[in-house]
Structure formats: structure tokens, C-alpha cells
Coordinates of C-alpha atoms in Angstrom, one line a residue:
Chain A
M132 CA -33.4 -9.4 -23.2
V133 CA -30.0 -8.1 -22.3
D134 CA -30.4 -4.6 -20.8
R135 CA -27.8 -2.2 -19.5
Q136 CA -28.6 -2.8 -15.9
E137 CA -27.8 -6.5 -16.3
I138 CA -24.5 -5.6 -18.1
E139 CA -23.5 -3.0 -15.6
N140 CA -24.1 -5.4 -12.7
W141 CA -22.2 -8.2 -14.3
F142 CA -19.2 -5.9 -15.0
K143 CA -19.2 -4.9 -11.4
G144 CA -19.1 -8.5 -10.4
L145 CA -16.3 -9.1 -12.9
Q146 CA -14.3 -6.3 -11.3
D147 CA -14.8 -7.9 -7.9
D148 CA -13.8 -11.3 -9.0
I149 CA -10.7 -10.1 -10.9
C150 CA -9.5 -8.0 -7.9
A151 CA -9.9 -10.9 -5.6
A152 CA -8.0 -13.3 -7.9
L153 CA -5.2 -10.8 -8.4
E154 CA -4.9 -10.1 -4.7
Q155 CA -4.6 -13.8 -4.0
A156 CA -2.0 -14.3 -6.7
D157 CA 0.0 -11.3 -5.5
G158 CA -0.1 -12.4 -1.8
K159 CA 0.9 -9.0 -0.4
A160 CA -0.8 -5.9 -1.9
T161 CA -4.5 -5.2 -1.9
F162 CA -6.6 -2.9 -4.0
H163 CA -7.4 0.6 -3.0
Q164 CA -10.8 1.9 -4.2
D165 CA -11.7 5.4 -5.3
L166 CA -15.4 6.0 -6.0
W167 CA -15.9 8.9 -8.4
Q168 CA -18.8 10.7 -10.0
R169 CA -18.9 12.4 -13.3
E170 CA -20.4 15.8 -13.4
Q171 CA -22.3 15.2 -16.6
G172 CA -23.7 11.8 -15.4
G173 CA -22.5 8.5 -14.0
G174 CA -19.2 7.5 -12.3
G175 CA -17.0 4.7 -11.5
R176 CA -15.0 2.5 -9.1
T177 CA -11.3 2.9 -9.7
R178 CA -9.3 0.2 -8.0
V179 CA -5.5 0.4 -7.9
I180 CA -2.9 -1.9 -6.5
A181 CA 0.8 -1.1 -6.0
E182 CA 4.1 -2.4 -4.6
G183 CA 3.0 -6.0 -4.3
N184 CA 5.0 -9.2 -4.5
I185 CA 4.0 -9.6 -8.1
I186 CA 2.3 -6.4 -9.2
E187 CA 4.3 -3.2 -9.1
K188 CA 1.4 -1.0 -10.3
G189 CA -2.0 -1.9 -11.7
G190 CA -5.6 -0.9 -12.0
V191 CA -8.9 -2.7 -12.4
N192 CA -11.4 0.0 -13.2
F193 CA -15.2 -0.1 -13.6
S194 CA -17.2 2.8 -14.9
A195 CA -20.8 3.5 -16.1
V196 CA -21.3 6.9 -17.5
H197 CA -24.0 8.6 -19.4
G198 CA -25.1 12.0 -20.8
E199 CA -24.5 13.9 -24.0
P200 CA -21.4 12.8 -25.9
P201 CA -18.8 15.4 -26.6
A202 CA -19.3 17.0 -30.0
K203 CA -15.9 15.7 -31.2
M204 CA -17.1 12.1 -30.5
L205 CA -20.4 12.5 -32.4
T206 CA -18.4 13.8 -35.4
A207 CA -15.9 10.9 -35.1
L208 CA -18.7 8.3 -34.9
G209 CA -20.9 10.0 -37.5
L210 CA -23.8 10.2 -35.0
E211 CA -26.6 12.6 -34.5
K212 CA -27.0 14.3 -31.2
A213 CA -28.3 11.8 -28.6
N214 CA -27.7 10.6 -25.1
F215 CA -25.3 7.9 -24.6
Y216 CA -24.6 5.3 -21.9
A217 CA -21.3 3.5 -21.6
T218 CA -20.1 0.9 -19.1
G219 CA -17.0 -1.3 -18.9
V220 CA -14.1 -2.8 -17.1
S221 CA -10.5 -1.8 -17.9
I222 CA -7.3 -3.4 -16.6
V223 CA -3.6 -2.8 -16.9
I224 CA -1.1 -4.7 -14.8
H225 CA 2.6 -3.7 -14.6
P226 CA 4.5 -6.5 -12.8
V227 CA 7.5 -6.1 -10.6
S228 CA 9.5 -8.7 -12.5
P229 CA 10.6 -8.1 -16.1
M230 CA 10.1 -11.8 -16.6
V231 CA 6.3 -11.5 -16.0
P232 CA 4.4 -9.9 -18.9
I233 CA 2.3 -6.7 -18.8
I234 CA -1.3 -7.4 -19.5
H235 CA -4.3 -5.3 -20.6
M236 CA -8.0 -6.1 -20.8
N237 CA -11.0 -4.1 -21.6
V238 CA -14.7 -5.1 -22.0
R239 CA -17.2 -2.4 -22.7
Y240 CA -20.8 -1.8 -23.7
F241 CA -22.1 1.4 -25.4
E242 CA -25.6 2.5 -26.3
M243 CA -27.4 5.5 -27.5
D244 CA -31.0 6.4 -26.7
N245 CA -31.9 6.0 -30.4
G246 CA -31.4 2.2 -30.0
V247 CA -27.8 2.0 -31.4
Y248 CA -25.6 -0.3 -29.2
W249 CA -22.4 -2.1 -29.4
F250 CA -19.9 -4.2 -27.5
G251 CA -16.1 -3.8 -27.7
G252 CA -13.0 -5.0 -25.9
G253 CA -10.0 -7.2 -26.0
I254 CA -7.0 -8.6 -24.1
D255 CA -3.4 -8.2 -25.2
L256 CA -0.1 -9.3 -23.7
T257 CA 3.1 -7.3 -23.6
P258 CA 6.0 -9.5 -22.4
H259 CA 9.3 -7.7 -21.7
Y260 CA 10.8 -11.0 -22.9
V261 CA 8.8 -13.0 -25.3
V262 CA 8.5 -16.7 -24.3
D263 CA 7.1 -18.6 -27.3
E264 CA 5.3 -21.2 -25.2
D265 CA 3.6 -18.5 -23.1
A266 CA 2.5 -16.6 -26.2
K267 CA 1.1 -19.9 -27.6
Y268 CA -0.7 -20.6 -24.3
F269 CA -2.1 -17.1 -24.1
H270 CA -3.4 -17.2 -27.7
S271 CA -4.8 -20.7 -27.3
Q272 CA -6.8 -19.5 -24.3
L273 CA -8.2 -16.6 -26.3
K274 CA -8.9 -18.9 -29.3
N275 CA -10.7 -21.4 -27.1
T276 CA -12.9 -18.6 -25.7
C277 CA -13.6 -17.2 -29.2
D278 CA -14.2 -20.6 -30.8
A279 CA -16.9 -21.5 -28.2
H280 CA -18.9 -18.5 -29.6
S281 CA -17.9 -18.5 -33.3
E282 CA -15.0 -19.8 -35.3
S283 CA -15.0 -16.5 -37.2
Y284 CA -14.0 -14.6 -34.1
Y285 CA -10.4 -15.6 -33.3
P286 CA -8.9 -15.0 -36.8
K287 CA -10.7 -11.7 -37.2
F288 CA -10.1 -10.4 -33.7
K289 CA -6.5 -11.6 -33.5
K290 CA -5.7 -9.6 -36.7
W291 CA -7.5 -6.6 -35.3
A292 CA -5.3 -6.7 -32.2
D293 CA -2.2 -6.9 -34.4
D294 CA -3.3 -3.8 -36.2
Y295 CA -4.5 -1.9 -33.2
F296 CA -1.7 -2.6 -30.7
Y297 CA 0.9 -1.3 -33.1
L298 CA 3.4 1.6 -32.9
P299 CA 3.9 3.0 -36.4
H300 CA 6.7 5.3 -35.3
R301 CA 8.7 2.3 -34.0
N302 CA 7.4 -0.2 -36.5
E303 CA 6.8 -2.5 -33.6
T304 CA 3.7 -4.2 -32.2
R305 CA 3.1 -3.4 -28.5
G306 CA 3.6 -7.1 -27.5
V307 CA 2.4 -10.4 -28.8
G308 CA -1.1 -9.1 -29.4
G309 CA -4.2 -11.0 -28.4
I310 CA -7.7 -10.1 -29.5
F311 CA -9.4 -6.8 -30.1
F312 CA -13.0 -6.1 -31.2
D313 CA -15.3 -3.1 -31.5
R314 CA -18.8 -2.3 -32.5
L315 CA -20.1 -5.8 -32.1
A316 CA -23.9 -5.6 -32.5
D317 CA -26.7 -7.3 -34.5
Q318 CA -24.6 -8.2 -37.5
D319 CA -23.5 -11.3 -39.4
G320 CA -26.3 -13.4 -37.9
F321 CA -25.4 -12.6 -34.2
D322 CA -27.9 -11.1 -31.9
K323 CA -27.3 -9.1 -28.7
K324 CA -27.6 -12.1 -26.4
Q325 CA -24.9 -13.9 -28.3
R326 CA -22.6 -10.9 -28.4
W327 CA -23.0 -10.5 -24.7
E328 CA -22.3 -14.1 -23.9
F329 CA -19.0 -13.8 -25.8
V330 CA -18.0 -10.6 -24.0
K331 CA -18.7 -12.2 -20.7
A332 CA -16.5 -15.2 -21.7
V333 CA -13.7 -12.8 -22.6
G334 CA -14.0 -11.2 -19.2
E335 CA -13.8 -14.5 -17.5
T336 CA -10.8 -15.6 -19.5
F337 CA -8.6 -12.9 -18.1
A338 CA -7.9 -13.9 -14.5
P339 CA -7.0 -17.7 -14.9
T340 CA -4.9 -16.9 -18.0
Y341 CA -2.9 -14.1 -16.5
I342 CA -2.4 -16.0 -13.2
E343 CA -1.1 -19.0 -15.1
L344 CA 1.4 -16.6 -16.9
I345 CA 2.4 -15.2 -13.5
N346 CA 3.0 -18.6 -12.0
R347 CA 5.1 -19.7 -15.0
N348 CA 7.4 -16.7 -14.7
K349 CA 7.4 -15.2 -11.2
D350 CA 10.3 -17.2 -9.8
K351 CA 12.6 -16.6 -12.7
S352 CA 15.7 -14.7 -11.7
F353 CA 16.6 -11.4 -13.2
G354 CA 19.2 -8.6 -12.7
D355 CA 19.9 -5.0 -13.6
Q356 CA 20.1 -5.8 -17.3
E357 CA 16.5 -7.2 -17.4
S358 CA 15.1 -4.4 -15.2
Y359 CA 16.7 -1.8 -17.4
W360 CA 15.2 -3.4 -20.5
Q361 CA 11.8 -3.5 -18.7
R362 CA 11.9 0.2 -18.2
V363 CA 12.8 0.8 -21.8
R364 CA 9.8 -1.4 -22.9
R365 CA 7.6 0.4 -20.4
G366 CA 8.6 3.6 -22.3
R367 CA 7.2 2.1 -25.4
Y368 CA 4.0 1.3 -23.5
V369 CA 3.7 4.9 -22.6
E370 CA 4.3 5.9 -26.2
F371 CA 1.5 3.7 -27.4
N372 CA -1.0 4.8 -24.8
L373 CA -0.4 8.5 -25.2
L374 CA 0.3 8.7 -28.9
W375 CA -2.0 6.0 -30.4
D376 CA -4.5 4.5 -28.0
K377 CA -8.0 5.6 -29.0
G378 CA -9.5 4.8 -25.6
T379 CA -7.0 7.0 -23.8
K380 CA -7.5 9.8 -26.4
F381 CA -11.3 9.5 -26.1
G382 CA -11.1 9.6 -22.3
I383 CA -8.9 12.6 -22.2
D384 CA -10.9 14.5 -24.9
S385 CA -14.2 13.8 -23.1
N386 CA -13.0 15.2 -19.8
G387 CA -12.8 11.7 -18.3
R388 CA -11.2 11.2 -14.9
T389 CA -7.5 11.6 -15.6
E390 CA -6.1 9.5 -12.8
S391 CA -8.4 6.6 -13.8
I392 CA -7.4 6.9 -17.5
L393 CA -3.7 7.2 -16.9
M394 CA -3.6 4.4 -14.3
S395 CA -2.4 2.4 -17.4
L396 CA 1.0 4.1 -17.3
P397 CA 3.9 2.2 -15.7
P398 CA 5.4 3.1 -12.4
Q399 CA 8.6 4.0 -14.1
A400 CA 9.8 4.3 -17.6
N401 CA 13.2 5.1 -19.3
W402 CA 14.1 6.7 -22.5
V403 CA 17.6 6.3 -23.9
Y404 CA 18.5 8.0 -27.2
D405 CA 18.7 5.4 -30.0
F406 CA 18.8 2.4 -27.7
Q407 CA 20.3 -0.6 -29.4
T408 CA 20.1 -4.2 -28.4
E409 CA 23.0 -6.6 -28.6
P410 CA 22.9 -9.0 -31.6
N411 CA 21.4 -12.4 -30.7
S412 CA 20.6 -11.2 -27.2
P413 CA 17.3 -12.1 -25.5
E414 CA 16.3 -8.4 -26.0
Q415 CA 16.9 -8.6 -29.7
T416 CA 15.0 -12.0 -29.9
T417 CA 12.1 -10.3 -28.3
L418 CA 12.2 -7.3 -30.7
D419 CA 12.3 -9.7 -33.7
K420 CA 8.9 -11.1 -32.5
L421 CA 7.2 -7.7 -32.1
V422 CA 5.7 -7.9 -35.6
K423 CA 2.3 -8.4 -37.0
G424 CA 0.9 -11.7 -38.3
I425 CA 2.7 -14.3 -36.1
D426 CA 0.4 -17.4 -35.8
W427 CA 1.1 -18.2 -32.1
V428 CA -1.4 -21.0 -31.8
Chain B
M75 CA 16.9 39.4 -49.1
V76 CA 16.6 36.7 -46.5
D77 CA 16.7 33.3 -48.3
R78 CA 16.5 29.8 -47.0
Q79 CA 20.2 29.1 -47.5
E80 CA 21.1 32.0 -45.3
I81 CA 18.6 30.8 -42.7
E82 CA 19.8 27.2 -42.8
N83 CA 23.4 28.2 -42.5
W84 CA 22.7 30.5 -39.5
F85 CA 20.7 27.7 -37.8
K86 CA 23.6 25.4 -38.2
G87 CA 25.9 27.9 -36.6
L88 CA 23.4 28.4 -33.8
Q89 CA 23.5 24.6 -33.2
D90 CA 27.3 24.7 -33.1
D91 CA 27.4 27.6 -30.7
I92 CA 24.8 26.2 -28.3
C93 CA 26.4 22.8 -28.2
A94 CA 29.8 24.4 -27.4
A95 CA 28.3 26.6 -24.7
L96 CA 26.4 23.6 -23.1
E97 CA 29.5 21.4 -23.2
Q98 CA 31.5 24.1 -21.4
A99 CA 28.7 24.6 -18.8
D100 CA 28.5 20.9 -18.2
G101 CA 32.2 20.3 -17.9
K102 CA 32.0 16.6 -18.5
A103 CA 29.7 15.3 -21.2
T104 CA 30.1 16.1 -24.9
F105 CA 27.6 15.9 -27.7
H106 CA 27.3 12.8 -29.9
Q107 CA 26.2 13.6 -33.5
D108 CA 24.0 11.5 -35.8
L109 CA 23.7 12.7 -39.3
W110 CA 20.5 11.5 -41.0
Q111 CA 18.9 11.8 -44.3
R112 CA 15.2 11.8 -45.1
E113 CA 14.1 9.6 -47.9
Q114 CA 11.7 12.2 -49.3
G115 CA 14.3 15.0 -49.1
G116 CA 16.7 16.7 -46.7
G117 CA 18.0 15.5 -43.4
G118 CA 19.5 16.7 -40.2
R119 CA 22.2 16.7 -37.5
T120 CA 20.9 15.2 -34.3
R121 CA 23.2 16.0 -31.4
V122 CA 22.6 14.4 -28.0
I123 CA 24.3 14.6 -24.7
A124 CA 23.9 12.3 -21.7
E125 CA 25.2 11.6 -18.2
G126 CA 27.0 14.8 -17.7
N127 CA 27.7 16.8 -14.5
I128 CA 24.7 19.0 -15.2
I129 CA 22.8 17.5 -18.1
E130 CA 21.3 14.0 -17.6
K131 CA 19.9 13.8 -21.1
G132 CA 19.5 16.5 -23.8
G133 CA 19.4 17.1 -27.5
V134 CA 20.2 20.1 -29.7
N135 CA 18.9 19.2 -33.2
F136 CA 19.2 20.8 -36.5
S137 CA 17.2 19.8 -39.5
A138 CA 16.4 21.0 -43.0
V139 CA 13.8 19.0 -44.9
H140 CA 11.9 19.4 -48.1
G141 CA 9.5 17.6 -50.4
E142 CA 5.8 17.2 -50.6
P143 CA 4.0 17.7 -47.3
P144 CA 1.9 14.8 -46.0
A145 CA -1.8 15.1 -47.0
K146 CA -2.8 15.4 -43.3
M147 CA -0.7 18.5 -43.0
L148 CA -2.0 20.2 -46.1
T149 CA -5.5 19.7 -44.8
A150 CA -4.6 20.9 -41.3
L151 CA -2.9 24.0 -42.8
G152 CA -5.6 24.6 -45.4
L153 CA -3.0 24.5 -48.2
E154 CA -3.0 23.4 -51.8
K155 CA -0.5 20.7 -52.9
A156 CA 2.9 22.3 -53.2
N157 CA 6.5 21.5 -52.2
F158 CA 7.6 22.7 -48.8
Y159 CA 11.0 23.4 -47.2
A160 CA 11.4 23.5 -43.4
T161 CA 14.5 24.1 -41.3
G162 CA 15.0 24.7 -37.6
V163 CA 16.8 24.0 -34.3
S164 CA 15.1 22.2 -31.5
I165 CA 16.4 21.8 -28.0
V166 CA 15.3 20.0 -24.8
I167 CA 17.6 19.7 -21.8
H168 CA 16.8 17.4 -18.8
P169 CA 19.2 18.2 -16.0
V170 CA 20.6 15.8 -13.4
S171 CA 19.5 18.0 -10.5
P172 CA 15.9 18.5 -9.7
M173 CA 16.9 22.0 -8.6
V174 CA 17.9 23.0 -12.2
P175 CA 15.0 23.5 -14.6
I176 CA 14.2 21.7 -17.8
I177 CA 14.4 23.9 -20.8
H178 CA 13.0 23.8 -24.3
M179 CA 13.8 26.0 -27.3
N180 CA 12.7 25.9 -30.9
V181 CA 13.3 28.3 -33.9
R182 CA 12.0 27.3 -37.3
Y183 CA 11.4 28.5 -40.8
F184 CA 8.9 27.1 -43.2
E185 CA 8.3 28.0 -46.9
M186 CA 6.2 26.6 -49.8
D187 CA 7.2 26.9 -53.4
N188 CA 4.1 29.1 -53.9
G189 CA 5.9 31.9 -51.9
V190 CA 4.1 31.3 -48.6
Y191 CA 6.6 31.5 -45.7
W192 CA 6.6 31.8 -41.9
F193 CA 8.8 31.7 -38.9
G194 CA 7.9 30.0 -35.6
G195 CA 9.5 29.1 -32.3
G196 CA 9.8 29.9 -28.7
I197 CA 11.5 29.1 -25.4
D198 CA 9.9 27.8 -22.3
L199 CA 11.1 26.8 -18.9
T200 CA 9.9 23.9 -16.7
P201 CA 11.4 24.1 -13.2
H202 CA 10.8 21.1 -11.0
Y203 CA 10.7 23.6 -8.2
V204 CA 9.6 27.1 -9.2
V205 CA 12.0 29.8 -7.9
D206 CA 10.3 33.2 -8.4
E207 CA 13.5 35.2 -9.0
D208 CA 14.6 32.7 -11.6
A209 CA 11.2 32.9 -13.4
K210 CA 11.4 36.6 -13.3
Y211 CA 15.0 36.6 -14.7
F212 CA 14.0 34.2 -17.4
H213 CA 11.0 36.2 -18.5
S214 CA 12.9 39.5 -18.3
Q215 CA 15.5 38.0 -20.7
L216 CA 12.8 37.1 -23.1
K217 CA 11.1 40.4 -22.7
N218 CA 14.3 42.3 -23.4
T219 CA 14.8 40.2 -26.6
C220 CA 11.3 40.8 -27.7
D221 CA 11.2 44.5 -26.8
A222 CA 14.3 45.2 -29.0
H223 CA 12.2 44.1 -32.0
S224 CA 8.7 45.2 -31.1
E225 CA 6.9 46.1 -27.8
S226 CA 3.9 44.1 -29.1
Y227 CA 5.9 40.8 -29.1
Y228 CA 6.4 39.9 -25.4
P229 CA 2.8 40.3 -24.2
K230 CA 1.4 38.4 -27.2
F231 CA 4.0 35.6 -27.3
K232 CA 4.0 35.2 -23.5
K233 CA 0.3 34.6 -23.5
W234 CA 0.7 32.3 -26.5
A235 CA 3.2 30.2 -24.5
D236 CA 0.8 30.1 -21.5
D237 CA -1.9 28.7 -23.8
Y238 CA 0.3 26.4 -25.7
F239 CA 2.4 24.8 -23.0
Y240 CA -0.7 23.7 -21.1
L241 CA -2.0 20.2 -20.0
P242 CA -5.8 20.4 -20.1
H243 CA -6.2 17.0 -18.5
R244 CA -4.1 18.2 -15.5
N245 CA -5.3 21.8 -15.5
E246 CA -1.6 22.7 -15.2
T247 CA 0.8 24.7 -17.3
R248 CA 4.0 22.7 -18.2
G249 CA 6.2 25.1 -16.3
V250 CA 6.5 28.9 -16.0
G251 CA 6.0 29.4 -19.7
G252 CA 8.1 31.7 -21.8
I253 CA 7.3 32.8 -25.3
F254 CA 5.8 31.0 -28.2
F255 CA 5.0 32.3 -31.7
D256 CA 4.1 30.8 -35.1
R257 CA 3.3 31.9 -38.6
L258 CA 5.2 35.1 -38.3
A259 CA 5.4 36.5 -41.9
D260 CA 4.7 39.8 -43.6
Q261 CA 2.0 41.1 -41.3
D262 CA 1.3 44.0 -39.0
G263 CA 3.9 46.1 -40.7
F264 CA 6.7 43.6 -40.2
D265 CA 8.7 42.3 -43.2
K266 CA 10.7 39.2 -43.6
K267 CA 14.0 40.8 -42.6
Q268 CA 12.5 42.1 -39.4
R269 CA 11.0 38.7 -38.5
W270 CA 14.3 37.0 -39.2
E271 CA 16.3 39.4 -37.0
F272 CA 13.8 38.7 -34.2
V273 CA 14.1 34.9 -34.6
K274 CA 17.9 35.1 -34.6
A275 CA 17.7 37.1 -31.4
V276 CA 15.5 34.4 -29.8
G277 CA 18.1 31.8 -30.7
E278 CA 20.9 33.8 -29.2
T279 CA 19.0 34.4 -26.0
F280 CA 18.9 30.7 -25.2
A281 CA 22.5 29.8 -24.1
P282 CA 23.3 32.7 -21.8
T283 CA 19.9 32.6 -20.2
Y284 CA 19.9 28.9 -19.5
I285 CA 23.6 28.9 -18.3
E286 CA 22.7 31.6 -15.8
L287 CA 19.9 29.4 -14.5
I288 CA 22.2 26.4 -14.3
N289 CA 24.8 28.4 -12.4
R290 CA 22.2 29.8 -9.9
N291 CA 21.0 26.3 -9.0
K292 CA 23.5 23.6 -9.8
D293 CA 25.1 23.6 -6.3
K294 CA 21.9 23.4 -4.4
S295 CA 21.6 20.2 -2.3
F296 CA 18.8 17.7 -2.9
G297 CA 17.8 14.3 -1.7
D298 CA 15.5 11.4 -2.6
Q299 CA 12.3 13.5 -2.0
E300 CA 13.4 16.0 -4.6
S301 CA 14.6 13.4 -7.1
Y302 CA 11.3 11.6 -6.7
W303 CA 9.3 14.7 -7.4
Q304 CA 11.6 15.4 -10.4
R305 CA 10.5 12.0 -11.9
V306 CA 6.9 12.8 -11.3
R307 CA 7.3 16.1 -13.1
R308 CA 9.1 14.4 -15.9
G309 CA 6.1 12.2 -16.2
R310 CA 4.0 15.3 -16.9
Y311 CA 6.6 16.4 -19.5
V312 CA 6.1 13.1 -21.3
E313 CA 2.3 13.6 -21.1
F314 CA 2.5 17.0 -22.7
N315 CA 4.9 16.0 -25.4
L316 CA 3.0 12.8 -26.4
L317 CA -0.6 14.0 -25.9
W318 CA -0.6 17.7 -26.8
D319 CA 2.6 18.9 -28.5
K320 CA 1.8 19.8 -32.1
G321 CA 5.4 19.6 -33.1
T322 CA 5.8 16.0 -31.8
K323 CA 2.5 15.0 -33.4
F324 CA 3.5 16.5 -36.8
G325 CA 6.9 14.9 -36.7
I326 CA 5.4 11.5 -35.9
D327 CA 2.6 11.8 -38.5
S328 CA 5.0 12.9 -41.2
N329 CA 7.3 10.0 -40.7
G330 CA 10.0 12.1 -39.2
R331 CA 13.0 10.5 -37.6
T332 CA 11.6 9.0 -34.4
E333 CA 14.8 9.1 -32.3
S334 CA 15.3 12.8 -33.1
I335 CA 11.7 13.7 -32.3
L336 CA 11.6 11.8 -29.1
M337 CA 14.9 13.0 -27.8
S338 CA 12.7 15.4 -25.9
L339 CA 11.6 12.6 -23.5
P340 CA 13.3 12.5 -20.1
P341 CA 15.8 9.8 -19.2
Q342 CA 13.4 8.4 -16.6
A343 CA 9.8 9.3 -15.5
N344 CA 7.5 8.0 -12.8
W345 CA 3.7 7.6 -12.6
V346 CA 2.1 7.3 -9.2
Y347 CA -1.7 6.9 -9.0
D348 CA -3.3 10.1 -7.7
F349 CA 0.0 11.6 -6.4
Q350 CA -0.7 14.2 -3.8
T351 CA 1.7 16.9 -2.5
E352 CA 1.9 17.8 1.2
P353 CA 0.1 21.1 2.1
N354 CA 2.6 24.0 2.1
S355 CA 5.4 21.9 0.8
P356 CA 7.8 23.2 -1.9
E357 CA 6.1 20.7 -4.3
Q358 CA 2.7 22.2 -3.5
T359 CA 4.0 25.8 -3.8
T360 CA 5.3 24.9 -7.3
L361 CA 2.0 23.4 -8.3
D362 CA 0.2 26.5 -7.3
K363 CA 2.4 28.5 -9.8
L364 CA 1.7 26.2 -12.7
V365 CA -1.2 28.4 -13.9
K366 CA -1.7 30.7 -16.8
G367 CA -1.4 34.5 -16.6
I368 CA 1.3 35.1 -14.0
D369 CA 3.1 38.3 -14.8
W370 CA 6.7 37.1 -13.9
V371 CA 8.4 40.3 -15.0

């Protein structure tokens, strides 16, 4: 029987493991931890890292909260009044180098005291410069993880990520996508144990995959042009998170801890009116690939 | 009879006058104009300025659009299906110097073909460093403009601005407020002509008031500390506009022209995890004044 205590403990261990792996990969910066409690129940361990060799700003957050859901959320979810419990790990890493991609991961578990439960999560990659082989590697890693649990997972969750990590007002995807899933429960022949094994596997895919992408790109040279473009792309990241991301919106609407929620924002972002890329430039080539439906594998 | 053609023409003239006044105050940069058309009807004149002596990035936009409102908007406004017409001028100015405040102004007119109409708008000031005498001057200017049309206006619209330009997730006002009003029509003994005269007066208050604030502050010295704080405060400006501002949300949801809507974003913004000001510092003194209900006059 998979119970919430087991899930919570495993997520805490995942946070520890990922922080250790990222510190080792960075070689300079270490995580700073803030423990926090939520007035209405529960709390978290926010861990942030900054000004490293590789990582300019990042967060690896664990939380486990419970209580009565905000009215807005009950309405949105179509649920009766009941107590909820939610736990998860959320990560966003903004690298120093524009040649290293931004990455985001989330794994989460939600339950209500009426027995309703689900898992959600995903990993998506936002390169400042899309490198086809890296996108292929990234998606292959995710596909392998998915396939080990169900061949139905990757195609479905890859499309879900394309649709979710999308900026309608820019007609751009956030990056090269990844996988996204929500409300995984006892459906389609899967039971809770099987869903949980899959979610754990997603969590474990994060560190080796991202560290491989770091190692492939960290020594590439770059100059002002690339750093400038990085800040423009970070501006798009801010737009997605503040305008469209449901997790951010839910966190803010439910009086979540603002500094933990907004750790996802980049250290610095630029906005230039009507920014235009040069034809055939690496920047334009990247933009051309920020579209839904690319089969990277 | 105040009709939409008269309003539209006057708003265009206001845009011209404000651009001319700001160019003169800046002394270096000039406005660049983009004319645009909206597929569903109407269009606009987006005018942006960048890299000036005084203004680092700013926009003074005119638009006049018409057609069928998006379904989302009809629901939000509780309106039957009908054609709408909307025209207005929107301004946001991000100065080079952290000692010069950010300013925002909007004046707008909306009508439906069923005879419903209203005016809306406002001006609000976001100093990176609050200067009490400047906030007093700014609010006195607004109060004088309001009082000439009704003594009921300033207290009501000043409170409305305090409530509107507020970041709940930070428990901070955006700046020192100003005035905000919406849905002004034939109510409380006012007729359309009187509402229009007031809206024109608000538009005319903008340039002399902001230029006075520029002149008071533009020669003050500043260093890295002040510029850093400016970028943190600009981050808050981004958070307000993308998370809370109804105008931005409506523009994005109704497929407005993204570059015109997001001209309000600063040239550069920083996010630092859990940024803390030094006790008794000018930054802390400013934060202490970002609260609702201060009687600046």
C-alpha cells in the first residue's frame, strides 16, 4: 500500500539526492535551505543555489501541505469541501551559460480525505539555443523512463507537455518540451502502486539527464550576443510562469510562500520592444524549433 | 454630443502632445512608430522610445478597436452579445535613473452598439525610492485635476488606485498610487459630457506632472546599489503586470497585439531569492511606504 508518508519521505530523499548531484556538478555553489511552515497546515524545505560555476540561480523545493483547500480551487476542481494533502518536489535551474539549457521538473502527489488521489508532474527543457542532438537525448531519456512503465505514456505525456508549456501570446513553445502529466490515479488499468513507481522513475531521471546536458555544453564559448539572447529568452520564461503556469497561479492564489513559488524566475531578464532575430542566425534557428509536435526521438 | 470620433481624435492628439513633450524632456531619444491593424477590426499607433538621456524604455500607445468582444469578456462583464468599440491611450515610462520614478497612465473609452458606454483610466507613480515631497506633489496635481470636476472624485479614485495597484503576494502597493477609475458613465448626476471633460483633464495632467518629477530628480547621483535596487523593483513591476493587471490580461486574452501590450515591461529586471533590505536603509524606507491608505496630500 502506497501511503502519503512513504511518498513524502521518498520525495525528501529525492530532494537530498538531486541537491547533492547538482552541487557536485556545479563544483562551487552550495544549496541554502529555508524551512518554512504554512499557517493552515504543513510546510516545506526550500533550497536555493546561486552564483555557481554552472548554476546562476536555481531552486530544488520540497513541500508537504494540508488543510482545507481554497474555495477557488474546489470550484476549479469541481470538488466538495474536504481536507487535502499535497506533497511534491519542484525544480527550476537557470544556468550561467546561455549554451546550457534551463530545466524544470516537478513531481507531486495530491489526496483528499474522501479517498480521491492523483499524481502529477513532468520535466521540460528550455535551451537558449536548441541543439538537436541534445533535444533528442533529452527526449530519449524521458521516453525510456516512460516506456519502462507503459508504452502509452511517452506519446501522451510528450503531447501534453507541448500543449502545456506553450505561450499563446507569442505562438511559441517554452522550449523543446518534455513530458507533462496530471491526475494519474486508478485509471486505464493502472493502480496506485504502478503510478507511484512511474513517478519515482521520473524523479530519478532528472539528475543524470540534466548533468549530461550540462557536461555536453558547459565548456562552449559564448559572448555578449549569446548572453543578451539568454536574457531575452529568460523574459519569455517569466511571461510563461506569470501569465500561464497553473502551478504558479495556484500557489499564489492559495497564499503559498511567495519566495518559494517565484524561485522559478530567472536572476535577470530583458524585454526589448519587438525584438527581431537575424535571418538564418542561431537565434532564428532556435525560434523555428519552438513549435509543437516535433518528434525529437 | 460627445461621440466616439471626437474622443478618438482627441486621444490621437493627446498621444502626439505627450510624445512631443517627452522627447523634449529627454533631449536625445525620439519615438519610433508602428502602425498596426487588428484582423477583427481597428488598429493602433504604438510609439516606443528607448535608450534616451532620461527614458530607458517607454511606450505611448494609441488604439481604437472594434468588433465582437471575446466570449470570455462578455461573461466577465455580464453582457449580451453585441459589437464593441474601444479607444484609449496607454503609457508606461521606465527611466534610466533609479532616482526618477516609473509612471503609468491610461485613459480609455468603451461603448457597445446597444448604447452602453463608459470611461476608465488613471495615473499611478512607482518611485524606486519614495520621495515624500514628490509623492505629495504628484497627488496634489491629481487632486487639483479631480477637484475641478467633482470633489467626490479624488478620495474615491485615490482609494481605487490603492486597491488596484496592489500585489497581494507581496503585500505591497506597486508604488505611491495615484488615481484609478472605471465604468464612469451617466451616474451620480454626471452626464457623458462631464465625464469626458474629466478624462481629458486627466490626460492633460500627465505630461507636465511627470516632467516636473523628471526635472526634480534627473541630476541626482546614483551608483550600483541604486541600479541594483531599481532592477529588483522592476521585477515587482513585471509581477504586477503579468499576474494582476486586468488590462494586460484582457489584452492577452483578446488576442491583442502582444508587443504593444507588453511594452509596459521594463528593459531589464532582476529576481533575487528572498531579497532583504538593510534596516533603516533608503530601500527599507521606501518599502515601508508601499502600503495602502497614505494621505499624501
